Amino acid sequence: MRGVDRGAEQEFRKELVALLPRLRRFAWSLTSDRTEADDLVQAACERALSHMHQWKPGTRLDSWMFRILYNLMIDETRRSRKKKVHMPLDEELLATAQSDGTRRMEAKVQLKQVLEAMMKLNPQERALLSLVCIEGMSYKEAADTLGIPIGTVMSRLARARKKLYQMVKGKK
Amino acid sequence: MEKSITDELIMAYVDGELEEDERRLIEEAIKDDEHLREKVRMFKESSQMLQGVFDAPIREEVPQQLIRLIEGSEKRNVAPGWWERLTRSVGRFFGFQAPVPAFAVTAACILIAGLVALIYFKSGPSQNNGTGPIALSQFADFQEGISKTQSGASFLIKEAKVKVTPVLTFKDKEFPYCREFEVIPVGSDRSMEVPAGTGIACLSQRNRWQVITYVSIPKIKKKGVTQNGYELAGRENPVDALVEKRRDGSPLSRDEELEKIKSGWR
């Protein structure tokens, strides 16, 4: 890799591997599709590895990767335009998460409802929900990651949360 | 007072983003205002709901090809040819890390083909001769169980030595109702005809449930190869994908499902 010494490169790869579960979760929340999410993570990792020299050690790798992943998703959305709403579920995960049958069924129904509702929001709203509500980022960190002002984060995030809540709870 | 308390401010209170004086202002305001308290609940619940739903990737194992991609042990920029992929697959099947030599691949292919043929001719094709998973619907226990058991609960088909658990009920584009179900073998007899898996049963006009699809658990579809030569990391459960294609509207809630069971699916 250009301009990156071997030790730093190894450290970078190690941190990136450790970040994979969160990247897969972020990608899933953006796409609502496990297969597309993993493909997106793969593309983001390829991009990150080929642009490793652009990452500044000491800064947050998670924010950098989330930004790459989000931008790739936006590019892909612009390219294809017709985004299908397609939501396969992961049986094994639900099986381990919900050993009790009733809870499992309810979790499955809620998962479908939330995934559908997420796909009705725009990509930036989905990303904000994911970064703040799921990843636990502060408004400032989310603003930096997406490159938007903090005031915009607050107004769009509040609107997205209301919309999501109404769509999911409204169905019940 | 309430006019100055915006949704953004309430949300920031819930997310712990306010300074002490602002936080006190909100706490004071929500004390006597049910409407504001409702908003606090809404912002809290929206967060909890998302955390719960998207928790799975944190607990599960990361696909090995993503890790290999980052650790740099996979060939990059060149898509592996079909022969290389075959030798790798055969190697992995027999527990080797590196691609195996050509003669070994040929021998392995002959061995696998022989085994498959032996199993096929011994047991016959599972879906066309009245046995196998699709034949589940021939069992009276299946008809009764799938019609009367709520999602999440299980019933037994003694003859087939399997436990069936409906997991989801939905209105179908072709049939009035369909149910996704899972099958787990019970007992020590491994010669049974129905392997563990997941399927869809639909209610026909003759008021019988017929199994329209069944996939045994290890069969997970893999997608192709990316332009950069990596095998794509994504997986999908084909039964869930089919449910998404078939269902007409949202899946039935627990109450709606119970109502249908009680009314005999009318």
PDB file of N, CA and C in Angstrom, chain B residues 52-130:
ATOM      1  N   GLY B  52     -32.912  -3.519  19.064  1.00  0.00           N
ATOM      2  CA  GLY B  52     -33.332  -4.914  19.148  1.00  0.00           C
ATOM      3  C   GLY B  52     -33.328  -5.590  17.790  1.00  0.00           C
ATOM      4  N   VAL B  53     -33.867  -4.907  16.814  1.00  0.00           N
ATOM      5  CA  VAL B  53     -34.024  -5.511  15.481  1.00  0.00           C
ATOM      6  C   VAL B  53     -32.676  -5.743  14.799  1.00  0.00           C
ATOM      7  N   PHE B  54     -31.780  -4.792  14.911  1.00  0.00           N
ATOM      8  CA  PHE B  54     -30.520  -4.892  14.157  1.00  0.00           C
ATOM      9  C   PHE B  54     -29.358  -5.438  14.993  1.00  0.00           C
ATOM     10  N   ASP B  55     -29.698  -6.177  16.028  1.00  0.00           N
ATOM     11  CA  ASP B  55     -28.669  -6.673  16.929  1.00  0.00           C
ATOM     12  C   ASP B  55     -27.917  -7.886  16.364  1.00  0.00           C
ATOM     13  N   ALA B  56     -28.583  -8.621  15.462  1.00  0.00           N
ATOM     14  CA  ALA B  56     -28.056  -9.926  15.036  1.00  0.00           C
ATOM     15  C   ALA B  56     -26.598  -9.932  14.546  1.00  0.00           C
ATOM     16  N   PRO B  57     -26.189  -9.023  13.648  1.00  0.00           N
ATOM     17  CA  PRO B  57     -24.810  -9.139  13.135  1.00  0.00           C
ATOM     18  C   PRO B  57     -23.735  -9.018  14.207  1.00  0.00           C
ATOM     19  N   ILE B  58     -24.073  -8.422  15.339  1.00  0.00           N
ATOM     20  CA  ILE B  58     -23.079  -8.274  16.398  1.00  0.00           C
ATOM     21  C   ILE B  58     -22.829  -9.616  17.073  1.00  0.00           C
ATOM     22  N   ARG B  59     -23.873 -10.466  17.109  1.00  0.00           N
ATOM     23  CA  ARG B  59     -23.745 -11.740  17.821  1.00  0.00           C
ATOM     24  C   ARG B  59     -23.272 -12.885  16.925  1.00  0.00           C
ATOM     25  N   GLU B  60     -23.473 -12.737  15.627  1.00  0.00           N
ATOM     26  CA  GLU B  60     -23.162 -13.869  14.753  1.00  0.00           C
ATOM     27  C   GLU B  60     -21.712 -13.843  14.261  1.00  0.00           C
ATOM     28  N   GLU B  61     -21.331 -14.943  13.699  1.00  0.00           N
ATOM     29  CA  GLU B  61     -19.977 -15.057  13.166  1.00  0.00           C
ATOM     30  C   GLU B  61     -19.872 -14.292  11.839  1.00  0.00           C
ATOM     31  N   VAL B  62     -18.757 -13.611  11.632  1.00  0.00           N
ATOM     32  CA  VAL B  62     -18.557 -12.869  10.384  1.00  0.00           C
ATOM     33  C   VAL B  62     -18.156 -13.858   9.278  1.00  0.00           C
ATOM     34  N   PRO B  63     -18.729 -13.735   8.062  1.00  0.00           N
ATOM     35  CA  PRO B  63     -18.324 -14.655   6.989  1.00  0.00           C
ATOM     36  C   PRO B  63     -16.810 -14.655   6.788  1.00  0.00           C
ATOM     37  N   GLN B  64     -16.267 -15.849   6.676  1.00  0.00           N
ATOM     38  CA  GLN B  64     -14.811 -16.001   6.568  1.00  0.00           C
ATOM     39  C   GLN B  64     -14.230 -15.264   5.366  1.00  0.00           C
ATOM     40  N   GLN B  65     -15.002 -15.196   4.267  1.00  0.00           N
ATOM     41  CA  GLN B  65     -14.402 -14.554   3.087  1.00  0.00           C
ATOM     42  C   GLN B  65     -14.186 -13.054   3.293  1.00  0.00           C
ATOM     43  N   LEU B  66     -14.998 -12.427   4.171  1.00  0.00           N
ATOM     44  CA  LEU B  66     -14.757 -11.012   4.477  1.00  0.00           C
ATOM     45  C   LEU B  66     -13.457 -10.861   5.265  1.00  0.00           C
ATOM     46  N   ILE B  67     -13.276 -11.766   6.202  1.00  0.00           N
ATOM     47  CA  ILE B  67     -12.041 -11.703   7.011  1.00  0.00           C
ATOM     48  C   ILE B  67     -10.821 -11.974   6.129  1.00  0.00           C
ATOM     49  N   ARG B  68     -10.957 -12.987   5.244  1.00  0.00           N
ATOM     50  CA  ARG B  68      -9.822 -13.316   4.362  1.00  0.00           C
ATOM     51  C   ARG B  68      -9.495 -12.155   3.441  1.00  0.00           C
ATOM     52  N   LEU B  69     -10.556 -11.485   2.986  1.00  0.00           N
ATOM     53  CA  LEU B  69     -10.364 -10.336   2.099  1.00  0.00           C
ATOM     54  C   LEU B  69      -9.504  -9.265   2.776  1.00  0.00           C
ATOM     55  N   ILE B  70      -9.818  -8.993   4.043  1.00  0.00           N
ATOM     56  CA  ILE B  70      -9.095  -7.940   4.766  1.00  0.00           C
ATOM     57  C   ILE B  70      -7.699  -8.402   5.159  1.00  0.00           C
ATOM     58  N   GLU B  71      -7.612  -9.631   5.564  1.00  0.00           N
ATOM     59  CA  GLU B  71      -6.290 -10.112   5.992  1.00  0.00           C
ATOM     60  C   GLU B  71      -5.352 -10.354   4.825  1.00  0.00           C
ATOM     61  N   GLY B  72      -5.906 -10.254   3.620  1.00  0.00           N
ATOM     62  CA  GLY B  72      -5.048 -10.288   2.438  1.00  0.00           C
ATOM     63  C   GLY B  72      -4.636 -11.661   1.988  1.00  0.00           C
ATOM     64  N   SER B  73      -5.324 -12.715   2.473  1.00  0.00           N
ATOM     65  CA  SER B  73      -4.901 -14.056   2.067  1.00  0.00           C
ATOM     66  C   SER B  73      -5.608 -14.525   0.805  1.00  0.00           C
ATOM     67  N   GLU B  74      -6.608 -13.748   0.341  1.00  0.00           N
ATOM     68  CA  GLU B  74      -7.274 -14.154  -0.894  1.00  0.00           C
ATOM     69  C   GLU B  74      -6.650 -13.427  -2.074  1.00  0.00           C
ATOM     70  N   LYS B  75      -6.652 -14.088  -3.197  1.00  0.00           N
ATOM     71  CA  LYS B  75      -6.101 -13.491  -4.409  1.00  0.00           C
ATOM     72  C   LYS B  75      -6.936 -12.275  -4.778  1.00  0.00           C
ATOM     73  N   ARG B  76      -6.299 -11.181  -5.116  1.00  0.00           N
ATOM     74  CA  ARG B  76      -7.055  -9.973  -5.401  1.00  0.00           C
ATOM     75  C   ARG B  76      -6.916  -9.581  -6.860  1.00  0.00           C
ATOM     76  N   ASN B  77      -7.872  -8.814  -7.309  1.00  0.00           N
ATOM     77  CA  ASN B  77      -7.923  -8.216  -8.648  1.00  0.00           C
ATOM     78  C   ASN B  77      -8.155  -9.191  -9.785  1.00  0.00           C
ATOM     79  N   VAL B  78      -7.958 -10.473  -9.558  1.00  0.00           N
ATOM     80  CA  VAL B  78      -8.190 -11.434 -10.625  1.00  0.00           C
ATOM     81  C   VAL B  78      -9.257 -12.419 -10.160  1.00  0.00           C
ATOM     82  N   ALA B  79     -10.292 -12.574 -10.958  1.00  0.00           N
ATOM     83  CA  ALA B  79     -11.337 -13.517 -10.584  1.00  0.00           C
ATOM     84  C   ALA B  79     -10.808 -14.936 -10.754  1.00  0.00           C
ATOM     85  N   PRO B  80     -10.913 -15.783  -9.732  1.00  0.00           N
ATOM     86  CA  PRO B  80     -10.444 -17.138  -9.895  1.00  0.00           C
ATOM     87  C   PRO B  80     -11.280 -17.870 -10.937  1.00  0.00           C
ATOM     88  N   GLY B  81     -10.616 -18.675 -11.757  1.00  0.00           N
ATOM     89  CA  GLY B  81     -11.329 -19.405 -12.784  1.00  0.00           C
ATOM     90  C   GLY B  81     -12.160 -20.518 -12.177  1.00  0.00           C
ATOM     91  N   TRP B  82     -12.989 -21.167 -13.016  1.00  0.00           N
ATOM     92  CA  TRP B  82     -13.878 -22.205 -12.482  1.00  0.00           C
ATOM     93  C   TRP B  82     -13.089 -23.387 -11.936  1.00  0.00           C
ATOM     94  N   TRP B  83     -11.930 -23.663 -12.582  1.00  0.00           N
ATOM     95  CA  TRP B  83     -11.131 -24.801 -12.131  1.00  0.00           C
ATOM     96  C   TRP B  83     -10.547 -24.534 -10.758  1.00  0.00           C
ATOM     97  N   GLU B  84     -10.056 -23.288 -10.579  1.00  0.00           N
ATOM     98  CA  GLU B  84      -9.471 -22.959  -9.285  1.00  0.00           C
ATOM     99  C   GLU B  84     -10.530 -22.994  -8.186  1.00  0.00           C
ATOM    100  N   ARG B  85     -11.723 -22.480  -8.541  1.00  0.00           N
ATOM    101  CA  ARG B  85     -12.798 -22.496  -7.538  1.00  0.00           C
ATOM    102  C   ARG B  85     -13.177 -23.932  -7.187  1.00  0.00           C
ATOM    103  N   LEU B  86     -13.183 -24.779  -8.223  1.00  0.00           N
ATOM    104  CA  LEU B  86     -13.537 -26.187  -8.000  1.00  0.00           C
ATOM    105  C   LEU B  86     -12.507 -26.867  -7.106  1.00  0.00           C
ATOM    106  N   THR B  87     -11.217 -26.637  -7.434  1.00  0.00           N
ATOM    107  CA  THR B  87     -10.174 -27.298  -6.632  1.00  0.00           C
ATOM    108  C   THR B  87     -10.188 -26.793  -5.191  1.00  0.00           C
ATOM    109  N   ARG B  88     -10.471 -25.496  -5.033  1.00  0.00           N
ATOM    110  CA  ARG B  88     -10.562 -24.950  -3.673  1.00  0.00           C
ATOM    111  C   ARG B  88     -11.724 -25.597  -2.918  1.00  0.00           C
ATOM    112  N   SER B  89     -12.887 -25.684  -3.621  1.00  0.00           N
ATOM    113  CA  SER B  89     -14.079 -26.242  -2.972  1.00  0.00           C
ATOM    114  C   SER B  89     -13.849 -27.688  -2.581  1.00  0.00           C
ATOM    115  N   VAL B  90     -13.273 -28.433  -3.521  1.00  0.00           N
ATOM    116  CA  VAL B  90     -13.018 -29.846  -3.227  1.00  0.00           C
ATOM    117  C   VAL B  90     -12.033 -29.950  -2.073  1.00  0.00           C
ATOM    118  N   GLY B  91     -11.018 -29.105  -2.096  1.00  0.00           N
ATOM    119  CA  GLY B  91     -10.015 -29.100  -1.033  1.00  0.00           C
ATOM    120  C   GLY B  91     -10.662 -28.817   0.313  1.00  0.00           C
ATOM    121  N   ARG B  92     -11.545 -27.791   0.319  1.00  0.00           N
ATOM    122  CA  ARG B  92     -12.219 -27.430   1.572  1.00  0.00           C
ATOM    123  C   ARG B  92     -13.101 -28.577   2.054  1.00  0.00           C
ATOM    124  N   PHE B  93     -13.787 -29.235   1.073  1.00  0.00           N
ATOM    125  CA  PHE B  93     -14.680 -30.341   1.420  1.00  0.00           C
ATOM    126  C   PHE B  93     -13.932 -31.425   2.175  1.00  0.00           C
ATOM    127  N   PHE B  94     -12.691 -31.671   1.722  1.00  0.00           N
ATOM    128  CA  PHE B  94     -11.906 -32.717   2.368  1.00  0.00           C
ATOM    129  C   PHE B  94     -10.965 -32.174   3.443  1.00  0.00           C
ATOM    130  N   GLY B  95     -11.143 -30.902   3.798  1.00  0.00           N
ATOM    131  CA  GLY B  95     -10.397 -30.354   4.929  1.00  0.00           C
ATOM    132  C   GLY B  95      -9.035 -29.769   4.596  1.00  0.00           C
ATOM    133  N   PHE B  96      -8.724 -29.549   3.285  1.00  0.00           N
ATOM    134  CA  PHE B  96      -7.434 -28.936   2.930  1.00  0.00           C
ATOM    135  C   PHE B  96      -7.594 -27.425   2.784  1.00  0.00           C
ATOM    136  N   GLN B  97      -6.546 -26.686   3.114  1.00  0.00           N
ATOM    137  CA  GLN B  97      -6.580 -25.231   2.981  1.00  0.00           C
ATOM    138  C   GLN B  97      -6.291 -24.806   1.542  1.00  0.00           C
ATOM    139  N   ALA B  98      -5.303 -25.453   0.904  1.00  0.00           N
ATOM    140  CA  ALA B  98      -4.874 -25.033  -0.434  1.00  0.00           C
ATOM    141  C   ALA B  98      -5.628 -25.821  -1.501  1.00  0.00           C
ATOM    142  N   PRO B  99      -5.629 -25.321  -2.773  1.00  0.00           N
ATOM    143  CA  PRO B  99      -6.257 -26.095  -3.842  1.00  0.00           C
ATOM    144  C   PRO B  99      -5.587 -27.456  -3.949  1.00  0.00           C
ATOM    145  N   VAL B 100      -6.370 -28.483  -4.280  1.00  0.00           N
ATOM    146  CA  VAL B 100      -5.791 -29.825  -4.353  1.00  0.00           C
ATOM    147  C   VAL B 100      -5.404 -30.139  -5.801  1.00  0.00           C
ATOM    148  N   PRO B 101      -4.492 -31.089  -6.045  1.00  0.00           N
ATOM    149  CA  PRO B 101      -4.056 -31.395  -7.415  1.00  0.00           C
ATOM    150  C   PRO B 101      -5.204 -31.942  -8.270  1.00  0.00           C
ATOM    151  N   ALA B 102      -4.992 -31.835  -9.599  1.00  0.00           N
ATOM    152  CA  ALA B 102      -6.051 -32.195 -10.543  1.00  0.00           C
ATOM    153  C   ALA B 102      -6.530 -33.632 -10.391  1.00  0.00           C
ATOM    154  N   PHE B 103      -5.558 -34.578 -10.243  1.00  0.00           N
ATOM    155  CA  PHE B 103      -5.989 -35.981 -10.179  1.00  0.00           C
ATOM    156  C   PHE B 103      -6.876 -36.220  -8.957  1.00  0.00           C
ATOM    157  N   ALA B 104      -6.569 -35.499  -7.873  1.00  0.00           N
ATOM    158  CA  ALA B 104      -7.351 -35.667  -6.644  1.00  0.00           C
ATOM    159  C   ALA B 104      -8.767 -35.143  -6.840  1.00  0.00           C
ATOM    160  N   VAL B 105      -8.872 -34.020  -7.583  1.00  0.00           N
ATOM    161  CA  VAL B 105     -10.192 -33.442  -7.852  1.00  0.00           C
ATOM    162  C   VAL B 105     -11.018 -34.421  -8.655  1.00  0.00           C
ATOM    163  N   THR B 106     -10.395 -34.995  -9.700  1.00  0.00           N
ATOM    164  CA  THR B 106     -11.116 -35.935 -10.557  1.00  0.00           C
ATOM    165  C   THR B 106     -11.598 -37.129  -9.732  1.00  0.00           C
ATOM    166  N   ALA B 107     -10.699 -37.650  -8.908  1.00  0.00           N
ATOM    167  CA  ALA B 107     -11.071 -38.798  -8.087  1.00  0.00           C
ATOM    168  C   ALA B 107     -12.196 -38.429  -7.136  1.00  0.00           C
ATOM    169  N   ALA B 108     -12.089 -37.244  -6.544  1.00  0.00           N
ATOM    170  CA  ALA B 108     -13.110 -36.815  -5.582  1.00  0.00           C
ATOM    171  C   ALA B 108     -14.455 -36.652  -6.267  1.00  0.00           C
ATOM    172  N   CYS B 109     -14.440 -36.084  -7.497  1.00  0.00           N
ATOM    173  CA  CYS B 109     -15.690 -35.873  -8.229  1.00  0.00           C
ATOM    174  C   CYS B 109     -16.364 -37.207  -8.530  1.00  0.00           C
ATOM    175  N   ILE B 110     -15.537 -38.182  -8.949  1.00  0.00           N
ATOM    176  CA  ILE B 110     -16.099 -39.508  -9.253  1.00  0.00           C
ATOM    177  C   ILE B 110     -16.692 -40.119  -7.985  1.00  0.00           C
ATOM    178  N   LEU B 111     -15.958 -39.974  -6.885  1.00  0.00           N
ATOM    179  CA  LEU B 111     -16.424 -40.522  -5.612  1.00  0.00           C
ATOM    180  C   LEU B 111     -17.748 -39.870  -5.192  1.00  0.00           C
ATOM    181  N   ILE B 112     -17.814 -38.534  -5.280  1.00  0.00           N
ATOM    182  CA  ILE B 112     -19.028 -37.820  -4.859  1.00  0.00           C
ATOM    183  C   ILE B 112     -20.200 -38.207  -5.764  1.00  0.00           C
ATOM    184  N   ALA B 113     -19.925 -38.242  -7.092  1.00  0.00           N
ATOM    185  CA  ALA B 113     -20.997 -38.587  -8.036  1.00  0.00           C
ATOM    186  C   ALA B 113     -21.529 -39.988  -7.744  1.00  0.00           C
ATOM    187  N   GLY B 114     -20.600 -40.912  -7.436  1.00  0.00           N
ATOM    188  CA  GLY B 114     -21.003 -42.281  -7.124  1.00  0.00           C
ATOM    189  C   GLY B 114     -21.881 -42.338  -5.890  1.00  0.00           C
ATOM    190  N   LEU B 115     -21.469 -41.579  -4.853  1.00  0.00           N
ATOM    191  CA  LEU B 115     -22.239 -41.568  -3.615  1.00  0.00           C
ATOM    192  C   LEU B 115     -23.638 -41.004  -3.837  1.00  0.00           C
ATOM    193  N   VAL B 116     -23.691 -39.884  -4.598  1.00  0.00           N
ATOM    194  CA  VAL B 116     -24.986 -39.247  -4.880  1.00  0.00           C
ATOM    195  C   VAL B 116     -25.882 -40.224  -5.627  1.00  0.00           C
ATOM    196  N   ALA B 117     -25.319 -40.910  -6.638  1.00  0.00           N
ATOM    197  CA  ALA B 117     -26.108 -41.848  -7.430  1.00  0.00           C
ATOM    198  C   ALA B 117     -26.619 -42.993  -6.556  1.00  0.00           C
ATOM    199  N   LEU B 118     -25.735 -43.464  -5.677  1.00  0.00           N
ATOM    200  CA  LEU B 118     -26.117 -44.561  -4.795  1.00  0.00           C
ATOM    201  C   LEU B 118     -27.295 -44.155  -3.909  1.00  0.00           C
ATOM    202  N   ILE B 119     -27.167 -42.961  -3.310  1.00  0.00           N
ATOM    203  CA  ILE B 119     -28.237 -42.473  -2.419  1.00  0.00           C
ATOM    204  C   ILE B 119     -29.528 -42.278  -3.220  1.00  0.00           C
ATOM    205  N   TYR B 120     -29.383 -41.702  -4.415  1.00  0.00           N
ATOM    206  CA  TYR B 120     -30.558 -41.410  -5.240  1.00  0.00           C
ATOM    207  C   TYR B 120     -31.302 -42.696  -5.601  1.00  0.00           C
ATOM    208  N   PHE B 121     -30.544 -43.689  -6.087  1.00  0.00           N
ATOM    209  CA  PHE B 121     -31.212 -44.907  -6.535  1.00  0.00           C
ATOM    210  C   PHE B 121     -31.734 -45.752  -5.379  1.00  0.00           C
ATOM    211  N   LYS B 122     -31.105 -45.555  -4.215  1.00  0.00           N
ATOM    212  CA  LYS B 122     -31.567 -46.312  -3.060  1.00  0.00           C
ATOM    213  C   LYS B 122     -32.879 -45.736  -2.535  1.00  0.00           C
ATOM    214  N   SER B 123     -32.935 -44.394  -2.471  1.00  0.00           N
ATOM    215  CA  SER B 123     -34.115 -43.781  -1.845  1.00  0.00           C
ATOM    216  C   SER B 123     -35.095 -43.203  -2.856  1.00  0.00           C
ATOM    217  N   GLY B 124     -34.677 -42.973  -4.089  1.00  0.00           N
ATOM    218  CA  GLY B 124     -35.571 -42.392  -5.088  1.00  0.00           C
ATOM    219  C   GLY B 124     -35.655 -40.889  -4.895  1.00  0.00           C
ATOM    220  N   PRO B 125     -36.117 -40.172  -5.933  1.00  0.00           N
ATOM    221  CA  PRO B 125     -36.222 -38.729  -5.809  1.00  0.00           C
ATOM    222  C   PRO B 125     -37.244 -38.359  -4.741  1.00  0.00           C
ATOM    223  N   SER B 126     -36.842 -37.451  -3.832  1.00  0.00           N
ATOM    224  CA  SER B 126     -37.642 -37.251  -2.632  1.00  0.00           C
ATOM    225  C   SER B 126     -38.963 -36.533  -2.884  1.00  0.00           C
ATOM    226  N   GLN B 127     -39.084 -35.767  -3.960  1.00  0.00           N
ATOM    227  CA  GLN B 127     -40.295 -34.958  -4.047  1.00  0.00           C
ATOM    228  C   GLN B 127     -41.348 -35.526  -4.992  1.00  0.00           C
ATOM    229  N   ASN B 128     -41.043 -36.573  -5.729  1.00  0.00           N
ATOM    230  CA  ASN B 128     -41.997 -36.992  -6.745  1.00  0.00           C
ATOM    231  C   ASN B 128     -42.655 -38.345  -6.502  1.00  0.00           C
ATOM    232  N   ASN B 129     -42.210 -39.071  -5.512  1.00  0.00           N
ATOM    233  CA  ASN B 129     -42.777 -40.398  -5.327  1.00  0.00           C
ATOM    234  C   ASN B 129     -43.634 -40.515  -4.080  1.00  0.00           C
ATOM    235  N   GLY B 130     -44.115 -39.368  -3.604  1.00  0.00           N
ATOM    236  CA  GLY B 130     -45.010 -39.426  -2.462  1.00  0.00           C
ATOM    237  C   GLY B 130     -44.296 -39.523  -1.123  1.00  0.00           C
TER     238      GLY B 130
END
